[in-house]
PDB file of C-alpha atoms in Angstrom:
ATOM      1  CA  MET A   1      93.744 -20.696   9.812  1.00 57.00           C
ATOM      2  CA  SER A   2      91.512 -23.519   8.664  1.00 61.00           C
ATOM      3  CA  VAL A   3      91.728 -27.076   9.848  1.00 63.00           C
ATOM      4  CA  ALA A   4      90.916 -29.883   7.459  1.00 61.00           C
ATOM      5  CA  ILE A   5      88.254 -32.143   8.874  1.00 56.00           C
ATOM      6  CA  PRO A   6      88.724 -35.727   7.768  1.00 58.00           C
ATOM      7  CA  SER A   7      85.798 -37.065   5.830  1.00 61.00           C
ATOM      8  CA  VAL A   8      83.875 -40.018   7.127  1.00 61.00           C
ATOM      9  CA  PRO A   9      84.743 -43.090   5.065  1.00 67.00           C
ATOM     10  CA  ALA A  10      81.942 -44.676   3.089  1.00 81.00           C
ATOM     11  CA  TYR A  11      80.490 -47.666   4.897  1.00 82.00           C
ATOM     12  CA  ALA A  12      77.907 -50.262   3.995  1.00 85.00           C
ATOM     13  CA  GLU A  13      76.812 -53.120   6.204  1.00 85.00           C
ATOM     14  CA  LEU A  14      76.913 -56.220   3.980  1.00 88.00           C
ATOM     15  CA  GLN A  15      75.333 -58.893   6.177  1.00 87.00           C
ATOM     16  CA  VAL A  16      71.968 -57.765   7.482  1.00 84.00           C
ATOM     17  CA  THR A  17      69.152 -60.191   8.172  1.00 85.00           C
ATOM     18  CA  THR A  18      65.510 -59.228   8.472  1.00 85.00           C
ATOM     19  CA  ASN A  19      62.775 -61.037  10.365  1.00 76.00           C
ATOM     20  CA  PHE A  20      62.539 -63.343   7.318  1.00 76.00           C
ATOM     21  CA  SER A  21      65.668 -65.122   8.621  1.00 74.00           C
ATOM     22  CA  PHE A  22      63.803 -67.155  11.215  1.00 67.00           C
ATOM     23  CA  LEU A  23      65.506 -67.153  14.640  1.00 60.00           C
ATOM     24  CA  ARG A  24      68.337 -64.973  13.232  1.00 71.00           C
ATOM     25  CA  GLY A  25      66.893 -61.579  12.341  1.00 66.00           C
ATOM     26  CA  ALA A  26      64.228 -59.753  14.335  1.00 71.00           C
ATOM     27  CA  SER A  27      63.712 -56.370  12.678  1.00 77.00           C
ATOM     28  CA  HIS A  28      61.516 -55.567   9.722  1.00 83.00           C
ATOM     29  CA  ALA A  29      63.274 -54.403   6.559  1.00 85.00           C
ATOM     30  CA  GLY A  30      61.855 -50.884   6.853  1.00 88.00           C
ATOM     31  CA  GLU A  31      63.220 -50.551  10.392  1.00 90.00           C
ATOM     32  CA  LEU A  32      66.675 -51.654   9.273  1.00 91.00           C
ATOM     33  CA  VAL A  33      66.693 -49.180   6.382  1.00 92.00           C
ATOM     34  CA  ALA A  34      65.565 -46.327   8.656  1.00 92.00           C
ATOM     35  CA  ARG A  35      68.315 -47.132  11.169  1.00 91.00           C
ATOM     36  CA  ALA A  36      70.975 -47.377   8.452  1.00 91.00           C
ATOM     37  CA  LYS A  37      69.909 -43.975   7.130  1.00 92.00           C
ATOM     38  CA  ALA A  38      69.963 -42.477  10.653  1.00 91.00           C
ATOM     39  CA  LEU A  39      73.486 -43.851  11.194  1.00 90.00           C
ATOM     40  CA  GLY A  40      74.673 -42.279   7.953  1.00 90.00           C
ATOM     41  CA  LEU A  41      75.478 -45.526   6.177  1.00 90.00           C
ATOM     42  CA  ASN A  42      76.039 -45.192   2.444  1.00 90.00           C
ATOM     43  CA  ALA A  43      74.308 -48.483   1.662  1.00 93.00           C
ATOM     44  CA  LEU A  44      72.781 -51.553   3.236  1.00 93.00           C
ATOM     45  CA  ALA A  45      72.838 -55.157   2.023  1.00 93.00           C
ATOM     46  CA  ILE A  46      69.912 -57.366   2.970  1.00 92.00           C
ATOM     47  CA  THR A  47      71.214 -60.946   3.008  1.00 92.00           C
ATOM     48  CA  ASP A  48      68.616 -63.192   4.594  1.00 91.00           C
ATOM     49  CA  ARG A  49      69.450 -66.870   4.961  1.00 91.00           C
ATOM     50  CA  ASN A  50      68.582 -68.826   1.827  1.00 94.00           C
ATOM     51  CA  THR A  51      65.837 -66.410   0.807  1.00 92.00           C
ATOM     52  CA  LEU A  52      65.219 -63.118  -0.949  1.00 92.00           C
ATOM     53  CA  ALA A  53      62.032 -62.504   1.046  1.00 88.00           C
ATOM     54  CA  GLY A  54      63.326 -59.429   2.886  1.00 86.00           C
ATOM     55  CA  VAL A  55      64.570 -57.533  -0.152  1.00 87.00           C
ATOM     56  CA  VAL A  56      61.139 -56.634  -1.550  1.00 87.00           C
ATOM     57  CA  ARG A  57      60.137 -54.593   1.500  1.00 89.00           C
ATOM     58  CA  ALA A  58      63.692 -53.296   1.891  1.00 91.00           C
ATOM     59  CA  HIS A  59      63.639 -52.033  -1.694  1.00 92.00           C
ATOM     60  CA  ALA A  60      60.543 -49.939  -1.093  1.00 92.00           C
ATOM     61  CA  ALA A  61      61.895 -48.577   2.198  1.00 93.00           C
ATOM     62  CA  ALA A  62      65.340 -47.804   0.738  1.00 93.00           C
ATOM     63  CA  LYS A  63      63.800 -45.982  -2.213  1.00 93.00           C
ATOM     64  CA  ALA A  64      61.690 -43.841   0.130  1.00 93.00           C
ATOM     65  CA  ALA A  65      64.722 -43.140   2.353  1.00 93.00           C
ATOM     66  CA  ASP A  66      67.061 -42.458  -0.577  1.00 93.00           C
ATOM     67  CA  LEU A  67      69.470 -45.160   0.634  1.00 93.00           C
ATOM     68  CA  LYS A  68      71.344 -47.512  -1.702  1.00 94.00           C
ATOM     69  CA  LEU A  69      70.143 -51.081  -1.214  1.00 93.00           C
ATOM     70  CA  ILE A  70      72.384 -54.017  -2.059  1.00 94.00           C
ATOM     71  CA  VAL A  71      70.258 -57.062  -2.803  1.00 94.00           C
ATOM     72  CA  GLY A  72      71.508 -60.490  -1.862  1.00 95.00           C
ATOM     73  CA  ALA A  73      71.145 -63.648   0.155  1.00 95.00           C
ATOM     74  CA  ARG A  74      73.262 -65.697   2.514  1.00 94.00           C
ATOM     75  CA  LEU A  75      73.689 -69.172   1.069  1.00 96.00           C
ATOM     76  CA  ASP A  76      74.152 -71.702   3.856  1.00 94.00           C
ATOM     77  CA  LEU A  77      75.722 -74.573   1.945  1.00 95.00           C
ATOM     78  CA  GLN A  78      75.781 -78.217   3.042  1.00 94.00           C
ATOM     79  CA  ASP A  79      79.358 -78.859   1.913  1.00 92.00           C
ATOM     80  CA  ALA A  80      81.145 -75.514   2.082  1.00 92.00           C
ATOM     81  CA  PRO A  81      81.264 -72.357   4.185  1.00 92.00           C
ATOM     82  CA  SER A  82      78.340 -69.971   3.894  1.00 93.00           C
ATOM     83  CA  LEU A  83      78.505 -67.404   1.093  1.00 95.00           C
ATOM     84  CA  LEU A  84      76.962 -63.995   0.833  1.00 95.00           C
ATOM     85  CA  CYS A  85      75.717 -63.791  -2.738  1.00 95.00           C
ATOM     86  CA  LEU A  86      75.248 -60.286  -4.124  1.00 95.00           C
ATOM     87  CA  PRO A  87      73.934 -60.172  -7.702  1.00 95.00           C
ATOM     88  CA  THR A  88      75.292 -57.400  -9.923  1.00 94.00           C
ATOM     89  CA  ASP A  89      72.350 -57.101 -12.316  1.00 94.00           C
ATOM     90  CA  ARG A  90      68.803 -58.270 -12.992  1.00 94.00           C
ATOM     91  CA  ALA A  91      69.892 -61.449 -14.803  1.00 93.00           C
ATOM     92  CA  ALA A  92      72.133 -62.436 -11.875  1.00 93.00           C
ATOM     93  CA  TYR A  93      69.230 -61.759  -9.497  1.00 94.00           C
ATOM     94  CA  GLY A  94      67.141 -64.168 -11.581  1.00 94.00           C
ATOM     95  CA  ARG A  95      69.866 -66.822 -11.366  1.00 93.00           C
ATOM     96  CA  LEU A  96      70.088 -66.373  -7.581  1.00 94.00           C
ATOM     97  CA  SER A  97      66.310 -66.689  -7.325  1.00 95.00           C
ATOM     98  CA  ALA A  98      66.375 -69.890  -9.400  1.00 94.00           C
ATOM     99  CA  LEU A  99      69.201 -71.272  -7.236  1.00 95.00           C
ATOM    100  CA  LEU A 100      67.216 -70.621  -4.057  1.00 95.00           C
ATOM    101  CA  SER A 101      64.125 -72.218  -5.608  1.00 95.00           C
ATOM    102  CA  LEU A 102      66.176 -75.327  -6.406  1.00 95.00           C
ATOM    103  CA  GLY A 103      67.375 -75.583  -2.810  1.00 95.00           C
ATOM    104  CA  GLN A 104      63.892 -75.016  -1.402  1.00 95.00           C
ATOM    105  CA  ARG A 105      62.306 -77.630  -3.708  1.00 95.00           C
ATOM    106  CA  ARG A 106      64.659 -80.354  -2.503  1.00 94.00           C
ATOM    107  CA  ALA A 107      64.112 -79.629   1.205  1.00 91.00           C
ATOM    108  CA  GLN A 108      61.227 -79.678   3.645  1.00 91.00           C
ATOM    109  CA  LYS A 109      58.990 -76.627   3.788  1.00 88.00           C
ATOM    110  CA  GLY A 110      60.851 -73.679   5.274  1.00 84.00           C
ATOM    111  CA  GLN A 111      64.257 -75.253   4.586  1.00 90.00           C
ATOM    112  CA  CYS A 112      66.799 -74.943   1.781  1.00 93.00           C
ATOM    113  CA  THR A 113      69.369 -77.551   0.795  1.00 96.00           C
ATOM    114  CA  LEU A 114      72.162 -76.176  -1.386  1.00 96.00           C
ATOM    115  CA  TYR A 115      75.623 -77.428  -2.306  1.00 95.00           C
ATOM    116  CA  LEU A 116      78.659 -75.682  -3.747  1.00 94.00           C
ATOM    117  CA  ASP A 117      78.100 -77.544  -7.030  1.00 93.00           C
ATOM    118  CA  ASP A 118      74.653 -75.908  -7.251  1.00 94.00           C
ATOM    119  CA  VAL A 119      76.236 -72.461  -6.971  1.00 93.00           C
ATOM    120  CA  CYS A 120      78.776 -73.320  -9.668  1.00 89.00           C
ATOM    121  CA  ALA A 121      76.460 -75.223 -12.031  1.00 83.00           C
ATOM    122  CA  GLN A 122      74.696 -73.796 -15.072  1.00 65.00           C
ATOM    123  CA  GLU A 123      76.293 -70.383 -14.653  1.00 76.00           C
ATOM    124  CA  ALA A 124      74.428 -69.743 -11.383  1.00 73.00           C
ATOM    125  CA  GLY A 125      77.514 -67.863 -10.176  1.00 80.00           C
ATOM    126  CA  GLN A 126      77.723 -65.617 -13.235  1.00 85.00           C
ATOM    127  CA  GLY A 127      77.232 -61.956 -12.364  1.00 89.00           C
ATOM    128  CA  GLN A 128      77.439 -62.592  -8.634  1.00 92.00           C
ATOM    129  CA  ASN A 129      79.785 -61.198  -6.014  1.00 94.00           C
ATOM    130  CA  PHE A 130      80.503 -63.796  -3.360  1.00 94.00           C
ATOM    131  CA  ILE A 131      81.756 -63.174   0.151  1.00 94.00           C
ATOM    132  CA  ILE A 132      82.927 -66.286   1.980  1.00 94.00           C
ATOM    133  CA  LEU A 133      82.055 -66.338   5.680  1.00 92.00           C
ATOM    134  CA  ALA A 134      84.430 -68.043   8.076  1.00 86.00           C
ATOM    135  CA  PRO A 135      82.755 -70.571  10.372  1.00 82.00           C
ATOM    136  CA  ALA A 136      82.068 -69.313  13.897  1.00 76.00           C
ATOM    137  CA  ASP A 137      84.306 -71.968  15.442  1.00 72.00           C
ATOM    138  CA  LEU A 138      87.387 -70.970  13.434  1.00 68.00           C
ATOM    139  CA  ASN A 139      89.909 -69.805  16.002  1.00 59.00           C
ATOM    140  CA  HIS A 140      92.950 -68.041  14.578  1.00 54.00           C
ATOM    141  CA  SER A 141      94.725 -67.896  17.929  1.00 54.00           C
ATOM    142  CA  GLY A 142      95.303 -71.638  17.961  1.00 53.00           C
ATOM    143  CA  GLY A 143      93.534 -74.595  19.473  1.00 50.00           C
ATOM    144  CA  GLY A 144      90.176 -73.831  17.846  1.00 55.00           C
ATOM    145  CA  GLY A 145      88.588 -74.693  14.540  1.00 61.00           C
ATOM    146  CA  ASP A 146      90.115 -76.485  11.596  1.00 70.00           C
ATOM    147  CA  GLN A 147      92.197 -73.730   9.965  1.00 77.00           C
ATOM    148  CA  THR A 148      93.859 -76.069   7.475  1.00 79.00           C
ATOM    149  CA  GLY A 149      90.515 -77.489   6.374  1.00 84.00           C
ATOM    150  CA  PHE A 150      89.041 -74.007   5.998  1.00 86.00           C
ATOM    151  CA  THR A 151      92.004 -72.891   3.899  1.00 88.00           C
ATOM    152  CA  ALA A 152      91.512 -75.918   1.636  1.00 90.00           C
ATOM    153  CA  LYS A 153      87.810 -75.062   1.275  1.00 90.00           C
ATOM    154  CA  LEU A 154      88.709 -71.478   0.337  1.00 91.00           C
ATOM    155  CA  ARG A 155      91.018 -72.730  -2.408  1.00 90.00           C
ATOM    156  CA  HIS A 156      88.346 -75.141  -3.632  1.00 91.00           C
ATOM    157  CA  ILE A 157      85.691 -72.398  -3.803  1.00 91.00           C
ATOM    158  CA  ARG A 158      88.070 -70.121  -5.699  1.00 89.00           C
ATOM    159  CA  HIS A 159      88.825 -72.976  -8.116  1.00 88.00           C
ATOM    160  CA  MET A 160      85.109 -73.724  -8.606  1.00 89.00           C
ATOM    161  CA  LEU A 161      84.253 -70.055  -9.264  1.00 88.00           C
ATOM    162  CA  PRO A 162      87.160 -68.858 -11.421  1.00 85.00           C
ATOM    163  CA  LYS A 163      85.281 -66.043 -13.161  1.00 82.00           C
ATOM    164  CA  ALA A 164      83.314 -64.792 -10.158  1.00 86.00           C
ATOM    165  CA  ALA A 165      84.315 -62.028  -7.780  1.00 90.00           C
ATOM    166  CA  VAL A 166      85.079 -63.908  -4.557  1.00 91.00           C
ATOM    167  CA  TYR A 167      86.046 -62.230  -1.297  1.00 92.00           C
ATOM    168  CA  LEU A 168      86.677 -63.384   2.256  1.00 91.00           C
ATOM    169  CA  ALA A 169      84.791 -61.665   5.060  1.00 89.00           C
ATOM    170  CA  ALA A 170      86.670 -60.509   8.130  1.00 78.00           C
ATOM    171  CA  SER A 171      85.122 -59.481  11.404  1.00 71.00           C
ATOM    172  CA  PRO A 172      86.436 -58.879  14.905  1.00 63.00           C
TER     173      PRO A 172
END
């Protein structure tokens, strides 16, 4: 008699920050890739805050480890919830890079100032997958953050990015 062993579902961590996310991430990209491989993850997304700096080293490490790397960035917007932006091809990567350069040019060194209109303008959102991150103070059990305001922002983002793949992140 044989017993069927359930297969482990595919899993990829989609919000990983390297030491290039100052005061947020501490590990080097190579260390994160090695740990993801050791844990049996199918893929890893490097999404540093308002930068693509960590993906270059992560790419080399992921290639050596034979681990799928998902390239992206976390866009901390001034007027909307943060978005994970995951380009789907080289052209979309170029548009994300240009968007980040725009935000960095208008801010002080080491900072990035981006707005939702920047993400939506000039096809910057074309070829991107977006994951909307709920604010940390949003409390679904009542008495916490502004749930009605967040819901309105979600609708606005969806309206502003009608052709983009837009998802909402959930975490415990």
